[in-house]
Tab-separated table of C-alpha atoms in Angstrom:
chain	number	residue	atom	x	y	z
A	210	MET	CA	37.939	-23.034	-5.097
A	211	LYS	CA	36.465	-21.229	-2.091
A	212	ARG	CA	34.837	-17.814	-2.072
A	213	VAL	CA	36.606	-15.613	0.476
A	214	LEU	CA	35.023	-12.307	1.518
A	215	ILE	CA	37.427	-9.768	3.048
A	216	THR	CA	36.407	-6.410	4.520
A	217	GLY	CA	38.849	-3.511	4.378
A	218	ALA	CA	40.407	-5.196	1.344
A	219	GLY	CA	41.614	-2.020	-0.347
A	220	SER	CA	44.899	-1.617	1.505
A	221	GLY	CA	47.175	-2.923	4.241
A	222	LEU	CA	46.569	-6.356	5.722
A	223	GLY	CA	43.252	-6.765	3.910
A	224	GLN	CA	44.960	-6.315	0.565
A	225	SER	CA	47.769	-8.689	1.497
A	226	LEU	CA	45.374	-11.374	2.718
A	227	ALA	CA	43.367	-11.000	-0.480
A	228	THR	CA	46.401	-11.497	-2.720
A	229	TYR	CA	47.698	-14.451	-0.690
A	230	TYR	CA	44.377	-16.301	-0.605
A	231	ALA	CA	43.962	-15.605	-4.320
A	232	LYS	CA	47.334	-17.249	-4.973
A	233	GLU	CA	45.955	-20.354	-3.255
A	234	GLY	CA	43.290	-20.497	-5.938
A	235	HIS	CA	40.359	-18.927	-4.116
A	236	ASN	CA	37.910	-16.393	-5.560
A	237	ILE	CA	38.150	-13.210	-3.492
A	238	LEU	CA	35.232	-10.898	-2.697
A	239	LEU	CA	36.752	-7.495	-1.976
A	240	VAL	CA	34.646	-5.314	0.326
A	241	GLY	CA	35.349	-1.705	1.269
A	242	ARG	CA	34.104	1.865	0.982
A	243	ARG	CA	36.458	3.085	-1.756
A	244	GLU	CA	36.117	1.460	-5.155
A	245	SER	CA	39.462	2.849	-6.358
A	246	ARG	CA	41.351	1.054	-3.602
A	247	LEU	CA	39.449	-2.174	-4.173
A	248	GLN	CA	40.266	-1.916	-7.870
A	249	GLU	CA	43.948	-1.701	-6.993
A	250	THR	CA	43.708	-4.943	-5.025
A	251	LYS	CA	41.726	-6.586	-7.811
A	252	SER	CA	44.395	-5.606	-10.323
A	253	LEU	CA	47.153	-7.102	-8.162
A	254	ILE	CA	45.214	-10.354	-7.917
A	255	GLU	CA	44.512	-10.523	-11.638
A	256	GLN	CA	48.153	-9.806	-12.479
A	257	ASP	CA	48.986	-13.070	-10.709
A	258	GLY	CA	46.244	-14.953	-12.529
A	259	GLY	CA	43.705	-14.853	-9.705
A	260	THR	CA	40.058	-13.828	-9.635
A	261	ALA	CA	38.329	-11.197	-7.536
A	262	GLU	CA	35.060	-9.271	-7.311
A	263	ILE	CA	34.572	-5.712	-6.040
A	264	HIS	CA	31.716	-4.888	-3.658
A	265	THR	CA	31.602	-1.333	-2.293
A	266	CYS	CA	29.949	-1.220	1.109
A	267	ASP	CA	30.170	0.689	4.385
A	268	ILE	CA	30.127	-1.972	7.095
A	269	THR	CA	28.691	0.490	9.615
A	270	LYS	CA	25.523	0.703	7.486
A	271	TRP	CA	23.083	-2.109	8.293
A	272	ASP	CA	21.038	-1.601	5.115
A	273	GLU	CA	24.093	-1.705	2.867
A	274	LEU	CA	25.230	-4.974	4.399
A	275	GLU	CA	21.740	-6.408	4.140
A	276	ALA	CA	21.668	-5.635	0.418
A	277	LEU	CA	25.179	-6.959	-0.091
A	278	SER	CA	24.505	-10.256	1.658
A	279	ALA	CA	21.337	-10.717	-0.391
A	280	SER	CA	23.256	-10.158	-3.636
A	281	ILE	CA	25.947	-12.743	-2.870
A	282	LYS	CA	24.955	-16.378	-3.133
A	283	GLN	CA	27.954	-18.095	-1.548
A	284	VAL	CA	30.659	-17.238	0.987
A	285	ASP	CA	32.925	-19.997	2.288
A	286	MET	CA	35.189	-17.798	4.373
A	287	LEU	CA	34.568	-14.423	6.001
A	288	ILE	CA	37.552	-12.327	7.061
A	289	ASN	CA	36.503	-9.358	9.201
A	290	ASN	CA	39.552	-7.158	8.697
A	291	ALA	CA	38.292	-3.557	8.415
A	292	GLY	CA	39.379	-1.371	11.302
A	293	VAL	CA	40.322	2.126	12.407
A	294	GLY	CA	42.219	3.587	15.355
A	295	TYR	CA	42.874	6.912	17.075
A	296	PHE	CA	45.617	7.190	19.669
A	297	GLY	CA	46.776	9.611	22.322
A	298	ALA	CA	45.966	10.711	25.847
A	299	PHE	CA	42.468	9.748	26.969
A	300	GLU	CA	41.611	13.369	27.824
A	301	GLN	CA	42.238	14.341	24.202
A	302	LEU	CA	39.946	11.725	22.625
A	303	GLU	CA	37.084	13.349	20.768
A	304	LYS	CA	33.536	12.067	20.525
A	305	GLU	CA	33.798	11.559	16.763
A	306	GLN	CA	36.924	9.445	17.209
A	307	ILE	CA	35.306	7.282	19.893
A	308	ASP	CA	32.159	6.832	17.822
A	309	THR	CA	34.135	5.920	14.697
A	310	MET	CA	36.208	3.266	16.464
A	311	LEU	CA	33.176	1.687	18.099
A	312	ASN	CA	31.089	1.875	14.932
A	313	VAL	CA	33.717	0.414	12.588
A	314	ASN	CA	35.612	-1.974	14.841
A	315	ALA	CA	32.818	-3.283	17.047
A	316	ALA	CA	29.447	-2.664	15.393
A	317	GLY	CA	30.824	-3.079	11.862
A	318	LEU	CA	32.291	-6.480	12.659
A	319	ILE	CA	29.104	-7.617	14.387
A	320	TYR	CA	26.883	-6.315	11.574
A	321	THR	CA	28.978	-8.033	8.914
A	322	THR	CA	29.023	-11.332	10.768
A	323	LYS	CA	25.285	-11.129	11.428
A	324	HIS	CA	24.489	-10.740	7.726
A	325	PHE	CA	26.922	-13.357	6.446
A	326	MET	CA	26.541	-15.996	9.152
A	327	PRO	CA	23.774	-17.735	7.123
A	328	HIS	CA	26.250	-18.042	4.222
A	329	ILE	CA	28.925	-19.501	6.505
A	330	LEU	CA	26.491	-21.966	8.048
A	331	GLN	CA	25.297	-23.053	4.625
A	332	SER	CA	28.826	-23.608	3.311
A	333	LYS	CA	30.093	-25.045	6.629
A	334	GLY	CA	32.729	-22.399	6.358
A	335	ARG	CA	35.083	-20.284	8.359
A	336	ILE	CA	35.332	-16.862	9.999
A	337	LEU	CA	38.558	-15.006	10.806
A	338	ASN	CA	38.259	-11.898	12.953
A	339	ILE	CA	41.360	-9.697	12.702
A	340	ILE	CA	41.537	-8.134	16.162
A	341	SER	CA	45.082	-7.004	17.213
A	342	THR	CA	46.941	-7.483	20.473
A	343	ALA	CA	45.026	-4.397	21.653
A	344	GLY	CA	42.227	-6.903	22.257
A	345	LEU	CA	44.385	-8.875	24.691
A	346	ARG	CA	45.610	-6.183	27.084
A	347	GLY	CA	45.177	-2.509	27.808
A	348	LYS	CA	47.776	-0.095	26.457
A	349	VAL	CA	48.763	3.470	27.307
A	350	HIS	CA	47.221	6.044	24.937
A	351	GLU	CA	45.063	3.361	23.290
A	352	SER	CA	42.050	3.359	25.619
A	353	GLY	CA	39.337	3.852	23.003
A	354	TYR	CA	41.025	1.558	20.506
A	355	CYS	CA	41.497	-1.174	23.116
A	356	ALA	CA	37.851	-0.829	24.155
A	357	SER	CA	36.734	-1.502	20.581
A	358	LYS	CA	39.158	-4.400	20.235
A	359	PHE	CA	38.135	-5.960	23.557
A	360	ALA	CA	34.578	-5.818	22.192
A	361	GLN	CA	35.719	-7.746	19.120
A	362	ARG	CA	37.408	-10.314	21.331
A	363	GLY	CA	34.336	-10.798	23.536
A	364	PHE	CA	32.105	-11.129	20.496
A	365	THR	CA	34.425	-13.681	18.880
A	366	GLU	CA	34.801	-15.809	22.012
A	367	SER	CA	31.033	-15.771	22.521
A	368	LEU	CA	30.428	-16.933	18.944
A	369	GLN	CA	32.963	-19.709	19.393
A	370	LYS	CA	30.967	-21.031	22.339
A	371	GLU	CA	27.571	-20.524	20.704
A	372	TYR	CA	28.552	-22.321	17.491
A	373	GLU	CA	30.936	-24.928	18.919
A	374	ASP	CA	28.557	-27.752	17.933
A	375	ARG	CA	28.060	-26.481	14.390
A	376	ASP	CA	30.153	-27.338	11.352
A	377	ILE	CA	31.955	-23.975	11.188
A	378	THR	CA	35.160	-22.618	12.672
A	379	ILE	CA	35.747	-19.138	14.096
A	380	THR	CA	39.216	-17.756	14.781
A	381	ALA	CA	40.441	-14.635	16.575
A	382	VAL	CA	43.651	-13.186	15.132
A	383	TYR	CA	45.858	-11.082	17.392
A	384	MET	CA	48.886	-9.269	15.986
A	385	GLY	CA	50.884	-6.135	16.680
A	386	GLY	CA	51.343	-3.039	14.554
A	387	MET	CA	52.222	-3.185	10.862
A	388	ASN	CA	53.686	-0.779	8.339
A	389	THR	CA	50.402	0.072	6.605
A	390	PRO	CA	48.372	3.179	5.637
A	391	PHE	CA	46.701	2.747	9.055
A	392	TRP	CA	49.299	5.222	10.378
A	393	ASP	CA	49.111	7.761	7.547
A	394	GLU	CA	47.043	10.278	9.502
A	395	SER	CA	48.679	9.688	12.870
A	396	ASP	CA	52.011	10.538	14.494
A	397	TYR	CA	51.492	7.922	17.206
A	398	VAL	CA	54.139	5.653	15.657
A	399	GLU	CA	57.255	7.691	14.922
A	400	ASP	CA	58.596	5.396	12.189
A	401	PRO	CA	56.099	2.812	10.865
A	402	SER	CA	58.773	1.442	8.516
A	403	VAL	CA	60.325	-0.476	11.424
A	404	LEU	CA	57.104	-2.476	11.822
A	405	PRO	CA	56.467	-5.781	10.010
A	406	SER	CA	54.982	-5.541	6.534
A	407	PRO	CA	51.354	-6.581	5.991
A	408	ASP	CA	52.629	-9.241	3.565
A	409	ALA	CA	54.718	-10.806	6.338
A	410	ILE	CA	51.775	-10.814	8.754
A	411	ALA	CA	49.385	-12.173	6.117
A	412	GLU	CA	51.763	-15.030	5.360
A	413	GLN	CA	51.979	-15.941	9.053
A	414	ILE	CA	48.198	-15.856	9.423
A	415	ILE	CA	47.668	-18.110	6.420
A	416	ASP	CA	50.388	-20.514	7.607
A	417	GLN	CA	48.512	-20.908	10.913
A	418	ASP	CA	45.023	-20.851	9.446
A	419	ASP	CA	44.027	-24.397	10.390
A	420	GLY	CA	40.785	-23.834	12.295
A	421	ARG	CA	42.302	-23.085	15.712
A	422	ASP	CA	40.479	-20.691	18.035
A	423	GLU	CA	43.308	-18.155	18.211
A	424	ILE	CA	46.232	-17.041	16.096
A	425	VAL	CA	48.586	-14.859	18.160
A	426	LEU	CA	51.449	-13.108	16.405
A	427	GLU	CA	53.567	-11.234	18.911
A	428	LYS	CA	56.315	-8.978	17.579
């Protein structure tokens, strides 16, 4: 049994990945800001006979991550999944939206990896960074989001080179949009129900999770 830590595990793809890895017999460490959402994921896992732990943490807060990493003795797999996006014409992007995307998507991922890299090195484990195809190419009305995702891609590729001689694997995951709560406060996607479900994407990721450098799921 491996210990799998997943950020943004309270909904969407994070929740689906958590339930799928739990079904494979792993102990899941659920990380997110809202305990109620994490509890929902935990309940789903336990209904299927799995095990999970809840750890509330804001990944943009260095001190919170420092305390969390100190309280956890073992992590075999780190899945950096938490993310946020704001879409629309570049001229309409607000400072708060830009800051939030860069803080959560870029800094949050780097902070989390920084604090849990010692755990991964100790366990000779694995890191999956959930990035999105917005990290592969620029898109209209997604300038700020793409900037944060390109940062994730550059960080991931750099780590792959820096740790290529160590006994760990690091994978970048690129996928398109999904029908998740990600779109609840946005009208950017007219009908999210036409998008793939997070369960379908999670299943594809796990099927291809063999240590390769990239998993690319194009719609």
